[in-house]
Short mmCIF file of C-alpha atoms in Angstrom, two decimals:
data_model
loop_
_atom_site.label_atom_id
_atom_site.label_comp_id
_atom_site.label_asym_id
_atom_site.label_seq_id
_atom_site.Cartn_x
_atom_site.Cartn_y
_atom_site.Cartn_z
CA UNK A 1 -7.76 1.83 -32.83
CA UNK A 2 -9.84 -1.22 -33.60
CA UNK A 3 -7.04 -3.44 -32.39
CA UNK A 4 -6.74 -1.58 -29.11
CA UNK A 5 -10.47 -1.63 -28.45
CA UNK A 6 -10.74 -5.33 -29.15
CA UNK A 7 -7.72 -6.20 -27.01
CA UNK A 8 -6.80 -5.70 -23.37
CA UNK A 9 -8.66 -2.67 -21.96
CA UNK A 10 -5.80 -1.95 -19.51
CA UNK A 11 -3.04 -1.85 -22.16
CA UNK A 12 -2.37 1.58 -23.68
CA UNK A 13 -2.72 1.87 -27.46
CA UNK A 14 0.36 1.67 -29.69
CA UNK A 15 2.19 4.96 -30.16
CA UNK A 16 1.99 4.75 -33.96
CA UNK A 17 -0.37 3.25 -36.48
CA UNK A 18 2.47 1.81 -38.60
CA UNK A 19 3.44 -1.82 -38.98
CA UNK A 20 6.10 -1.75 -36.24
CA UNK A 21 5.21 -4.46 -33.70
CA UNK A 22 4.10 -3.27 -30.28
CA UNK A 23 6.68 -4.38 -27.66
CA UNK A 24 3.99 -4.69 -24.96
CA UNK A 25 2.35 -7.34 -27.12
CA UNK A 26 5.48 -9.37 -27.64
CA UNK A 27 6.88 -7.79 -30.83
CA UNK A 28 10.65 -7.39 -31.05
CA UNK A 29 12.32 -4.03 -30.84
CA UNK A 30 15.53 -2.80 -32.39
CA UNK A 31 16.83 -3.18 -35.85
CA UNK A 32 19.10 -6.10 -35.12
CA UNK A 33 16.34 -8.56 -34.31
CA UNK A 34 13.17 -7.24 -35.90
CA UNK A 35 10.45 -9.82 -36.41
CA UNK A 36 8.16 -10.17 -39.39
CA UNK A 37 5.02 -8.11 -39.79
CA UNK A 38 2.91 -11.22 -39.59
CA UNK A 39 2.98 -11.03 -35.82
CA UNK A 40 5.96 -13.20 -34.83
CA UNK A 41 6.80 -11.89 -31.35
CA UNK A 42 9.96 -12.03 -29.31
CA UNK A 43 8.77 -15.10 -27.49
CA UNK A 44 8.05 -16.94 -30.69
CA UNK A 45 11.17 -15.86 -32.59
CA UNK A 46 13.88 -18.44 -32.98
CA UNK A 47 16.46 -18.16 -30.23
CA UNK A 48 14.45 -15.52 -28.34
CA UNK A 49 12.66 -17.74 -25.83
CA UNK A 50 15.67 -18.27 -23.58
CA UNK A 51 16.31 -14.56 -23.17
CA UNK A 52 12.63 -13.83 -22.52
CA UNK A 53 12.44 -16.64 -19.97
CA UNK A 54 15.51 -15.32 -18.14
CA UNK A 55 14.03 -11.81 -18.14
CA UNK A 56 10.73 -13.19 -16.84
CA UNK A 57 12.51 -15.10 -14.05
CA UNK A 58 14.38 -11.93 -13.09
CA UNK A 59 11.19 -9.91 -12.87
CA UNK A 60 9.47 -12.55 -10.80
CA UNK A 61 12.44 -12.43 -8.41
CA UNK A 62 12.10 -8.63 -8.20
CA UNK A 63 8.39 -9.07 -7.47
CA UNK A 64 9.21 -11.49 -4.64
CA UNK A 65 11.77 -9.03 -3.25
CA UNK A 66 9.33 -6.09 -3.30
CA UNK A 67 6.61 -8.20 -1.68
CA UNK A 68 8.93 -9.39 1.09
CA UNK A 69 9.83 -5.80 1.98
CA UNK A 70 6.20 -4.68 1.85
CA UNK A 71 5.20 -7.59 4.10
CA UNK A 72 7.70 -6.43 6.74
CA UNK A 73 6.37 -2.87 6.64
CA UNK A 74 2.69 -3.80 6.93
CA UNK A 75 3.39 -6.50 9.51
CA UNK A 76 4.95 -4.01 11.91
CA UNK A 77 1.86 -1.81 11.87
CA UNK A 78 0.03 -4.43 13.95
CA UNK A 79 2.56 -7.02 15.16
CA UNK A 80 3.17 -5.30 18.52
CA UNK A 81 -0.53 -4.82 19.32
CA UNK A 82 -1.04 -8.13 21.11
CA UNK A 83 2.41 -7.77 22.76
CA UNK A 84 1.61 -4.45 24.46
CA UNK A 85 0.68 -5.96 27.87
CA UNK A 86 4.01 -7.82 27.93
CA UNK A 87 5.90 -4.69 26.84
CA UNK A 88 4.25 -2.72 29.64
CA UNK A 89 5.23 -5.24 32.31
CA UNK A 90 8.76 -5.74 30.96
CA UNK A 91 9.85 -2.11 30.61
CA UNK A 92 7.60 -0.42 33.17
CA UNK A 93 5.49 1.68 30.80
CA UNK A 94 2.63 3.73 32.19
CA UNK A 95 -0.68 3.84 30.34
CA UNK A 96 0.05 7.18 28.65
CA UNK A 97 3.50 6.25 27.35
CA UNK A 98 2.44 2.79 26.17
CA UNK A 99 0.27 4.20 23.37
CA UNK A 100 3.40 5.70 21.79
CA UNK A 101 4.80 2.24 21.06
CA UNK A 102 2.14 2.11 18.35
CA UNK A 103 1.69 5.84 17.79
CA UNK A 104 5.35 6.68 17.15
CA UNK A 105 5.50 4.21 14.28
CA UNK A 106 2.16 5.27 12.81
CA UNK A 107 2.90 9.02 12.92
CA UNK A 108 6.40 8.74 11.41
CA UNK A 109 5.18 6.31 8.76
CA UNK A 110 2.26 8.43 7.59
CA UNK A 111 4.05 11.76 7.94
CA UNK A 112 7.07 10.86 5.80
CA UNK A 113 5.46 8.85 2.99
CA UNK A 114 5.29 11.76 0.53
CA UNK A 115 8.97 12.50 1.08
CA UNK A 116 9.91 8.82 0.93
CA UNK A 117 8.16 8.36 -2.39
CA UNK A 118 9.87 11.33 -4.03
CA UNK A 119 13.32 10.23 -2.86
CA UNK A 120 13.12 7.15 -5.08
CA UNK A 121 12.50 9.34 -8.14
CA UNK A 122 15.41 11.67 -7.44
CA UNK A 123 18.13 9.45 -5.97
CA UNK A 124 17.48 6.02 -7.45
CA UNK A 125 15.18 3.16 -6.50
CA UNK A 126 17.89 0.68 -5.52
CA UNK A 127 19.72 3.20 -3.32
CA UNK A 128 16.56 4.40 -1.57
CA UNK A 129 15.23 0.86 -1.14
CA UNK A 130 18.46 -0.23 0.59
CA UNK A 131 18.57 2.87 2.80
CA UNK A 132 14.98 2.37 3.93
CA UNK A 133 15.59 -1.32 4.56
CA UNK A 134 18.73 -0.58 6.61
CA UNK A 135 16.92 1.98 8.76
CA UNK A 136 13.99 -0.35 9.32
CA UNK A 137 16.12 -3.40 10.18
CA UNK A 138 18.64 -1.68 12.46
CA UNK A 139 15.94 0.17 14.41
CA UNK A 140 14.09 -3.13 14.83
CA UNK A 141 17.24 -4.70 16.26
CA UNK A 142 17.90 -1.84 18.71
CA UNK A 143 14.21 -1.65 19.66
CA UNK A 144 14.09 -5.37 20.36
CA UNK A 145 17.06 -5.02 22.72
CA UNK A 146 15.73 -1.84 24.39
CA UNK A 147 15.94 -1.66 28.16
CA UNK A 148 14.01 1.58 28.69
CA UNK A 149 10.68 2.94 27.41
CA UNK A 150 12.25 5.98 25.74
CA UNK A 151 14.61 3.84 23.67
CA UNK A 152 11.80 1.62 22.41
CA UNK A 153 9.60 4.60 21.46
CA UNK A 154 12.48 6.29 19.65
CA UNK A 155 13.29 3.14 17.69
CA UNK A 156 9.65 2.69 16.73
CA UNK A 157 9.74 6.21 15.28
CA UNK A 158 12.89 5.36 13.31
CA UNK A 159 11.15 2.18 12.15
CA UNK A 160 8.33 4.34 10.84
CA UNK A 161 10.85 6.53 8.99
CA UNK A 162 12.41 3.45 7.38
CA UNK A 163 8.98 2.13 6.46
CA UNK A 164 8.01 5.48 4.89
CA UNK A 165 11.06 5.25 2.63
CA UNK A 166 10.72 1.51 1.94
CA UNK A 167 6.99 1.14 1.22
CA UNK A 168 6.79 3.59 -1.73
CA UNK A 169 10.05 2.16 -3.09
CA UNK A 170 8.53 -1.35 -3.31
CA UNK A 171 5.60 -0.09 -5.36
CA UNK A 172 7.83 2.13 -7.50
CA UNK A 173 10.09 -0.83 -8.30
CA UNK A 174 7.08 -2.82 -9.48
CA UNK A 175 5.54 -0.08 -11.62
CA UNK A 176 8.87 0.59 -13.34
CA UNK A 177 9.75 -3.10 -13.77
CA UNK A 178 6.44 -4.25 -15.26
CA UNK A 179 5.02 -2.44 -18.29
CA UNK A 180 1.38 -1.33 -18.11
CA UNK A 181 -1.00 -4.15 -18.92
CA UNK A 182 -1.94 -7.50 -17.48
CA UNK A 183 1.60 -8.24 -16.32
CA UNK A 184 1.64 -5.16 -14.09
CA UNK A 185 -1.91 -5.82 -12.90
CA UNK A 186 -0.95 -9.34 -11.81
CA UNK A 187 2.17 -8.02 -10.07
CA UNK A 188 0.11 -5.40 -8.21
CA UNK A 189 -2.43 -8.08 -7.28
CA UNK A 190 0.35 -10.14 -5.70
CA UNK A 191 1.68 -7.05 -3.90
CA UNK A 192 -1.85 -6.32 -2.63
CA UNK A 193 -2.33 -9.91 -1.46
CA UNK A 194 0.94 -9.76 0.49
CA UNK A 195 -0.12 -6.44 2.03
CA UNK A 196 -3.42 -7.99 3.13
CA UNK A 197 -1.59 -10.98 4.55
CA UNK A 198 0.80 -8.72 6.46
CA UNK A 199 -2.03 -6.79 8.08
CA UNK A 200 -3.84 -9.92 9.21
CA UNK A 201 -0.71 -11.92 10.06
CA UNK A 202 0.60 -9.23 12.38
CA UNK A 203 -1.82 -10.20 15.13
CA UNK A 204 -1.17 -13.92 14.65
CA UNK A 205 2.63 -13.67 14.47
CA UNK A 206 2.69 -11.22 17.37
CA UNK A 207 0.65 -13.61 19.50
CA UNK A 208 2.80 -16.63 18.63
CA UNK A 209 6.12 -14.85 19.25
CA UNK A 210 4.96 -13.19 22.47
CA UNK A 211 3.50 -16.38 23.90
CA UNK A 212 6.27 -18.79 22.83
CA UNK A 213 9.39 -16.56 23.04
CA UNK A 214 9.16 -12.91 24.11
CA UNK A 215 7.65 -9.64 22.96
CA UNK A 216 11.18 -8.66 21.88
CA UNK A 217 11.04 -11.10 18.98
CA UNK A 218 8.20 -9.14 17.39
CA UNK A 219 10.98 -6.64 16.55
CA UNK A 220 14.12 -8.76 16.48
CA UNK A 221 12.76 -11.02 13.75
CA UNK A 222 13.05 -8.13 11.29
CA UNK A 223 16.86 -8.03 11.56
CA UNK A 224 17.69 -11.37 9.86
CA UNK A 225 14.86 -10.94 7.36
CA UNK A 226 16.09 -7.44 6.51
CA UNK A 227 19.68 -8.68 6.06
CA UNK A 228 18.59 -11.42 3.67
CA UNK A 229 16.34 -9.01 1.76
CA UNK A 230 19.18 -6.51 1.45
CA UNK A 231 21.56 -9.12 0.02
CA UNK A 232 18.94 -10.14 -2.52
CA UNK A 233 18.33 -6.49 -3.45
CA UNK A 234 22.03 -5.99 -4.16
CA UNK A 235 21.89 -8.95 -6.51
CA UNK A 236 18.55 -8.34 -8.22
CA UNK A 237 18.07 -4.57 -8.53
CA UNK A 238 20.02 -2.72 -11.24
CA UNK A 239 22.52 -0.15 -10.06
CA UNK A 240 21.29 3.45 -10.06
CA UNK A 241 22.83 5.78 -12.59
CA UNK A 242 23.69 9.40 -12.00
CA UNK A 243 20.74 11.78 -11.96
CA UNK A 244 20.68 15.10 -13.77
CA UNK A 245 22.05 17.87 -11.57
CA UNK A 246 18.96 20.00 -12.21
CA UNK A 247 16.71 17.51 -10.41
CA UNK A 248 16.94 18.27 -6.72
CA UNK A 249 14.78 17.54 -3.76
CA UNK A 250 12.18 20.22 -3.06
CA UNK A 251 13.34 20.79 0.54
CA UNK A 252 10.67 23.39 1.53
CA UNK A 253 7.94 21.23 0.05
CA UNK A 254 9.29 18.10 1.76
CA UNK A 255 9.45 19.87 5.12
CA UNK A 256 5.93 21.30 4.81
CA UNK A 257 4.47 17.97 3.64
CA UNK A 258 6.10 16.12 6.54
CA UNK A 259 5.00 18.70 9.11
CA UNK A 260 1.49 18.87 7.64
CA UNK A 261 0.75 15.16 7.52
CA UNK A 262 2.51 14.49 10.84
CA UNK A 263 0.53 17.30 12.49
CA UNK A 264 -2.77 15.96 11.22
CA UNK A 265 -1.99 12.39 12.29
CA UNK A 266 -0.77 13.59 15.72
CA UNK A 267 -3.92 15.64 16.21
CA UNK A 268 -6.14 12.72 15.34
CA UNK A 269 -4.33 10.37 17.72
CA UNK A 270 -4.77 12.93 20.51
CA UNK A 271 -8.49 13.13 19.77
CA UNK A 272 -8.85 9.53 20.91
CA UNK A 273 -7.62 10.50 24.40
CA UNK A 274 -8.49 14.19 24.84
CA UNK A 275 -11.47 14.70 22.54
CA UNK A 276 -11.75 16.78 19.39
CA UNK A 277 -11.76 20.05 21.37
CA UNK A 278 -8.63 19.24 23.40
CA UNK A 279 -5.67 21.64 23.10
CA UNK A 280 -3.29 18.97 21.77
CA UNK A 281 -5.87 17.88 19.20
CA UNK A 282 -6.54 21.40 17.96
CA UNK A 283 -2.84 22.28 17.88
CA UNK A 284 -2.02 19.20 15.81
CA UNK A 285 -4.91 19.61 13.38
CA UNK A 286 -4.46 23.37 13.03
CA UNK A 287 -0.70 23.18 12.58
CA UNK A 288 -1.04 20.35 10.07
CA UNK A 289 -3.67 22.18 8.03
CA UNK A 290 -1.57 25.38 8.03
CA UNK A 291 1.53 23.47 6.84
CA UNK A 292 -0.41 21.78 4.05
CA UNK A 293 -1.78 25.15 2.93
CA UNK A 294 1.80 26.41 2.83
CA UNK A 295 2.76 23.33 0.82
CA UNK A 296 0.11 24.13 -1.79
CA UNK A 297 1.39 27.72 -2.08
CA UNK A 298 5.05 26.71 -2.34
CA UNK A 299 4.39 23.94 -4.86
CA UNK A 300 2.17 26.13 -7.04
CA UNK A 301 4.38 29.21 -7.15
CA UNK A 302 7.99 28.53 -6.21
CA UNK A 303 9.03 24.88 -6.60
CA UNK A 304 11.06 24.19 -9.73
CA UNK A 305 10.88 20.40 -9.23
CA UNK A 306 7.87 19.95 -6.93
CA UNK A 307 7.57 17.20 -4.34
CA UNK A 308 4.35 16.18 -6.09
CA UNK A 309 4.61 16.93 -9.84
CA UNK A 310 1.84 19.28 -10.95
CA UNK A 311 0.88 17.11 -13.90
CA UNK A 312 0.31 14.21 -11.48
CA UNK A 313 -2.42 16.08 -9.61
CA UNK A 314 -4.12 17.17 -12.84
CA UNK A 315 -4.84 13.56 -13.83
CA UNK A 316 -8.43 12.54 -12.88
CA UNK A 317 -7.36 8.99 -12.13
CA UNK A 318 -4.79 10.21 -9.62
CA UNK A 319 -7.03 12.80 -7.95
CA UNK A 320 -10.17 10.70 -7.62
CA UNK A 321 -8.25 7.46 -7.15
CA UNK A 322 -6.40 8.81 -4.13
CA UNK A 323 -9.66 10.12 -2.67
CA UNK A 324 -11.09 6.61 -3.08
CA UNK A 325 -7.97 5.13 -1.46
CA UNK A 326 -8.26 7.55 1.48
CA UNK A 327 -11.84 6.44 2.13
CA UNK A 328 -10.88 2.79 1.67
CA UNK A 329 -8.18 3.20 4.32
CA UNK A 330 -10.76 4.73 6.64
CA UNK A 331 -12.85 1.57 6.19
CA UNK A 332 -10.35 -1.23 6.39
CA UNK A 333 -7.54 -0.18 8.73
CA UNK A 334 -9.90 0.44 11.71
CA UNK A 335 -11.50 -2.98 11.14
CA UNK A 336 -8.51 -4.75 12.76
CA UNK A 337 -8.74 -2.50 15.83
CA UNK A 338 -12.43 -3.09 16.53
CA UNK A 339 -12.37 -6.81 15.78
CA UNK A 340 -9.31 -7.35 17.98
CA UNK A 341 -11.02 -5.60 20.91
CA UNK A 342 -14.27 -7.46 20.30
CA UNK A 343 -12.56 -10.86 20.32
CA UNK A 344 -10.53 -10.14 23.46
CA UNK A 345 -12.90 -7.96 25.52
CA UNK A 346 -16.28 -9.47 24.61
CA UNK A 347 -15.54 -13.05 23.51
CA UNK A 348 -12.56 -13.31 25.91
CA UNK A 349 -10.12 -14.80 23.41
CA UNK A 350 -6.43 -14.91 24.33
CA UNK A 351 -3.65 -13.35 22.25
CA UNK A 352 -2.99 -16.50 20.22
CA UNK A 353 -6.69 -17.28 19.73
CA UNK A 354 -7.28 -13.72 18.55
CA UNK A 355 -4.49 -14.05 16.02
CA UNK A 356 -5.92 -17.35 14.76
CA UNK A 357 -9.34 -15.71 14.54
CA UNK A 358 -7.95 -13.37 11.88
CA UNK A 359 -6.77 -16.20 9.61
CA UNK A 360 -10.01 -16.31 7.55
CA UNK A 361 -9.68 -12.58 6.90
CA UNK A 362 -6.15 -13.05 5.61
CA UNK A 363 -6.94 -16.07 3.43
CA UNK A 364 -10.07 -14.53 1.90
CA UNK A 365 -8.20 -11.29 1.17
CA UNK A 366 -5.31 -13.13 -0.50
CA UNK A 367 -7.57 -15.25 -2.71
CA UNK A 368 -9.66 -12.23 -3.71
CA UNK A 369 -6.59 -10.14 -4.53
CA UNK A 370 -5.28 -12.89 -6.79
CA UNK A 371 -8.65 -13.02 -8.58
CA UNK A 372 -8.81 -9.23 -9.04
CA UNK A 373 -6.89 -9.15 -12.39
CA UNK A 374 -9.34 -11.63 -13.93
CA UNK A 375 -12.30 -9.62 -12.66
CA UNK A 376 -10.75 -6.41 -14.04
CA UNK A 377 -10.45 -7.97 -17.48
CA UNK A 378 -14.12 -8.97 -17.40
CA UNK A 379 -15.78 -5.82 -16.07
CA UNK A 380 -13.08 -3.13 -15.89
CA UNK A 381 -11.35 -1.42 -12.97
CA UNK A 382 -14.05 1.16 -12.21
CA UNK A 383 -16.90 -1.36 -12.14
CA UNK A 384 -14.84 -3.70 -9.95
CA UNK A 385 -14.16 -0.93 -7.43
CA UNK A 386 -17.89 -0.19 -7.18
CA UNK A 387 -18.91 -3.85 -6.90
CA UNK A 388 -16.22 -4.81 -4.36
CA UNK A 389 -16.95 -1.76 -2.17
CA UNK A 390 -20.63 -2.72 -2.05
CA UNK A 391 -19.69 -6.33 -1.26
CA UNK A 392 -17.50 -5.14 1.62
CA UNK A 393 -20.35 -2.92 2.84
CA UNK A 394 -22.59 -5.99 3.01
CA UNK A 395 -19.95 -7.81 5.05
CA UNK A 396 -19.66 -4.95 7.53
CA UNK A 397 -23.43 -4.79 7.88
CA UNK A 398 -23.38 -8.50 8.72
CA UNK A 399 -20.55 -7.91 11.20
CA UNK A 400 -22.60 -5.21 12.92
CA UNK A 401 -24.97 -7.95 14.14
CA UNK A 402 -22.29 -9.23 16.56
CA UNK A 403 -23.18 -9.83 20.18
CA UNK A 404 -21.68 -11.12 23.43
CA UNK A 405 -22.80 -14.67 22.68
CA UNK A 406 -22.23 -14.80 18.92
CA UNK A 407 -20.93 -18.10 17.59
CA UNK A 408 -17.64 -17.99 15.72
CA UNK A 409 -19.10 -19.18 12.41
CA UNK A 410 -21.95 -16.68 12.23
CA UNK A 411 -20.41 -13.88 14.30
CA UNK A 412 -16.90 -13.79 12.78
CA UNK A 413 -16.27 -16.31 10.02
CA UNK A 414 -19.23 -15.46 7.79
CA UNK A 415 -18.75 -11.67 7.88
CA UNK A 416 -14.98 -12.15 7.49
CA UNK A 417 -15.35 -14.03 4.21
CA UNK A 418 -17.65 -11.39 2.73
CA UNK A 419 -15.92 -8.20 3.80
CA UNK A 420 -12.38 -9.53 3.26
CA UNK A 421 -13.31 -10.70 -0.23
CA UNK A 422 -14.56 -7.20 -0.95
CA UNK A 423 -11.37 -5.66 0.44
CA UNK A 424 -9.14 -8.02 -1.52
CA UNK A 425 -10.91 -7.23 -4.79
CA UNK A 426 -10.92 -3.49 -4.13
CA UNK A 427 -7.29 -2.49 -3.56
CA UNK A 428 -5.78 -3.86 -6.79
CA UNK A 429 -7.99 -1.86 -9.20
CA UNK A 430 -7.52 1.31 -7.13
CA UNK A 431 -3.73 0.85 -7.15
CA UNK A 432 -3.76 0.13 -10.88
CA UNK A 433 -5.85 3.24 -11.57
CA UNK A 434 -3.66 5.54 -9.47
CA UNK A 435 -0.38 4.29 -10.99
CA UNK A 436 -1.50 3.89 -14.62
CA UNK A 437 -0.27 6.48 -17.07
CA UNK A 438 2.40 7.74 -14.65
CA UNK A 439 5.83 8.13 -16.25
CA UNK A 440 8.78 6.41 -14.53
CA UNK A 441 10.24 9.73 -13.37
CA UNK A 442 7.11 10.38 -11.26
CA UNK A 443 6.41 6.80 -10.13
CA UNK A 444 7.83 7.36 -6.64
CA UNK A 445 5.73 10.48 -6.07
CA UNK A 446 2.60 8.59 -7.18
CA UNK A 447 3.44 5.67 -4.88
CA UNK A 448 4.12 7.91 -1.90
CA UNK A 449 0.91 9.87 -2.46
CA UNK A 450 -1.19 6.70 -2.65
CA UNK A 451 0.38 5.17 0.46
CA UNK A 452 -0.03 8.44 2.36
CA UNK A 453 -3.70 8.67 1.37
CA UNK A 454 -4.33 5.17 2.66
CA UNK A 455 -2.51 5.68 5.99
CA UNK A 456 -3.97 9.12 6.68
CA UNK A 457 -7.42 7.82 5.81
CA UNK A 458 -6.97 4.92 8.22
CA UNK A 459 -5.80 7.19 11.03
CA UNK A 460 -8.64 9.67 10.58
CA UNK A 461 -11.15 6.86 10.15
CA UNK A 462 -10.07 5.17 13.37
CA UNK A 463 -10.30 8.38 15.39
CA UNK A 464 -13.75 9.22 14.04
CA UNK A 465 -15.04 5.68 14.49
CA UNK A 466 -13.72 5.51 18.06
CA UNK A 467 -15.68 8.69 18.76
CA UNK A 468 -18.79 7.20 17.13
CA UNK A 469 -18.45 3.99 19.14
CA UNK A 470 -17.95 5.97 22.34
CA UNK A 471 -21.40 7.55 22.08
CA UNK A 472 -23.12 4.15 22.39
CA UNK A 473 -24.31 2.60 25.63
CA UNK A 474 -21.95 -0.31 26.24
CA UNK A 475 -18.99 -1.83 24.40
CA UNK A 476 -21.01 -4.20 22.20
CA UNK A 477 -23.35 -1.44 21.07
CA UNK A 478 -20.29 0.69 20.30
CA UNK A 479 -18.77 -2.00 18.09
CA UNK A 480 -22.10 -2.43 16.32
CA UNK A 481 -22.32 1.28 15.63
CA UNK A 482 -18.71 1.37 14.36
CA UNK A 483 -19.36 -1.40 11.83
CA UNK A 484 -22.53 0.32 10.66
CA UNK A 485 -20.47 3.46 10.04
CA UNK A 486 -17.81 1.49 8.15
CA UNK A 487 -20.51 0.01 5.93
CA UNK A 488 -21.65 3.54 5.13
CA UNK A 489 -18.08 4.56 4.25
CA UNK A 490 -17.84 1.59 1.88
CA UNK A 491 -21.00 2.75 0.15
CA UNK A 492 -19.41 6.21 -0.17
CA UNK A 493 -16.35 4.58 -1.79
CA UNK A 494 -18.63 2.99 -4.37
CA UNK A 495 -20.34 6.31 -5.09
CA UNK A 496 -17.05 8.22 -5.45
CA UNK A 497 -15.60 5.53 -7.71
CA UNK A 498 -18.22 6.41 -10.31
CA UNK A 499 -16.20 9.59 -10.97
CA UNK A 500 -13.10 7.62 -11.98
CA UNK A 501 -12.14 7.64 -15.67
CA UNK A 502 -13.65 4.66 -17.53
CA UNK A 503 -10.44 3.65 -19.30
CA UNK A 504 -6.66 3.81 -18.86
CA UNK A 505 -5.53 7.43 -18.44
CA UNK A 506 -2.95 9.20 -20.51
CA UNK A 507 0.53 9.64 -19.07
CA UNK A 508 0.75 12.41 -16.47
CA UNK A 509 4.29 13.48 -17.41
CA UNK A 510 6.55 13.07 -20.38
CA UNK A 511 6.87 9.36 -21.09
CA UNK A 512 10.64 9.23 -20.91
CA UNK A 513 12.31 6.40 -19.01
CA UNK A 514 14.61 7.28 -16.15
CA UNK A 515 18.29 6.41 -16.61
CA UNK A 516 18.20 3.30 -14.41
CA UNK A 517 14.94 1.92 -15.78
CA UNK A 518 15.15 0.22 -19.18
CA UNK A 519 12.06 0.54 -21.30
CA UNK A 520 11.53 -3.21 -21.49
CA UNK A 521 8.37 -4.99 -22.60
CA UNK A 522 6.13 -6.92 -20.29
CA UNK A 523 7.51 -10.32 -19.33
CA UNK A 524 4.19 -12.12 -19.41
CA UNK A 525 2.93 -14.13 -22.38
CA UNK A 526 1.17 -12.02 -25.00
CA UNK A 527 -2.60 -11.87 -25.10
CA UNK A 528 -4.31 -14.06 -27.71
CA UNK A 529 -4.54 -12.25 -31.08
CA UNK A 530 -7.73 -10.42 -31.75
CA UNK A 531 -9.69 -10.99 -34.96
CA UNK A 532 -8.27 -7.77 -36.42
CA UNK A 533 -4.72 -8.90 -35.68
CA UNK A 534 -5.22 -12.42 -37.00
CA UNK A 535 -6.48 -11.17 -40.36
CA UNK A 536 -4.00 -8.32 -40.74
#
């Protein structure tokens, strides 16, 4: 115990107190190559460095693959936003139908995330990753070539389905490739940085492609990238082995979860147009809530292999962590909406200038995400969540001082650096907390639940904040009020984070590896020996 307390706070303690070296700290496993008890690890053993280096290179390649796929998914949430006027003129959309170019993707993405995450657990990560990638890429190709509004909307919905399968698979691949500890934390930090870059780059890339080529290339570009990513996945990801016949998809639970989340997201999107008392809004919210209540009843009483494993929801880190992620999504996803409107409607920036205006947000978020593992080692995940949420709140308060004549440096750049630094530092410790202690056979469910919490939070947050902004007198006053409200939500994130467990949680299910996931040690260099280890 003394060794564990003096070492890395994010690495779980050894399973036994005997002299067997801990594989997460670099000790060799197996009887054929067992190292000495003096602490000679696999990386220091003679002849072992080449194998460890090859394994490390392979895992870095898998990290790059997962990040590339995640970048595509997050990019397409926002890449068509600045292209919407061109889409409207090209295909003859009316104002009502045009919103579904964005809404169809968002609803399908959020509504199917729980199902998409569980599929990776039951049918294999490689297989599900490739299926999601194929759906996403082919629908992008057909959507980019669409000649009618209905075709484009349908393909955007299929894109959302592919993204809902692909996004949890990327996170599941990482959490089952990297053992818990600093190696996984650094991998998740890179994944978070790429996600932040995708969100900010969507506006920039969409503006560049629309202005220099055509709006169609905001979709067509996914086809060659998806093909290359698929070829790399076939080479890098291990083949899936046969699953036990007893493990089957919980079809009633999957259907109820999809209907429930989709209904809620649909209702919220209708609230933006018809108000919270509108028939479409009430039907969506009521139907979604009823389906989710049915999901709880089915999962608690009838499901043999639930869509969301029961042990997963009993873990405090998972319950509270997903609540924190939901609120974080309600803060950060609407930010892009309000800032984009402010730059174009108030400051009169063009599509390309608006995209360039988001560059500081992307760069600050990337740098902060890369620094998050170091900050976690110094102060711990829970303290970092609290501190970064308060930092982001300060940035949003600064942003609320915007006006029609604000200079770029004081009106956009300064607030961007503060709030994007807070966002970049925040997501990695939340992701680490939610996925820590989760056995490989439930990693997909945990990933899908976390992604769903973030997307649903963002959708609800945007609808509520649009309503809040609409009560103000004038557009600028509305934006100011929205950023004040986001600052308050960030403060609520900090308060809720205090309920997170202080240390790494215990596993939420039996810690058995799945057939296609070898129980391999972390590929990163071992931590420096503690005083207890050096004198042992």
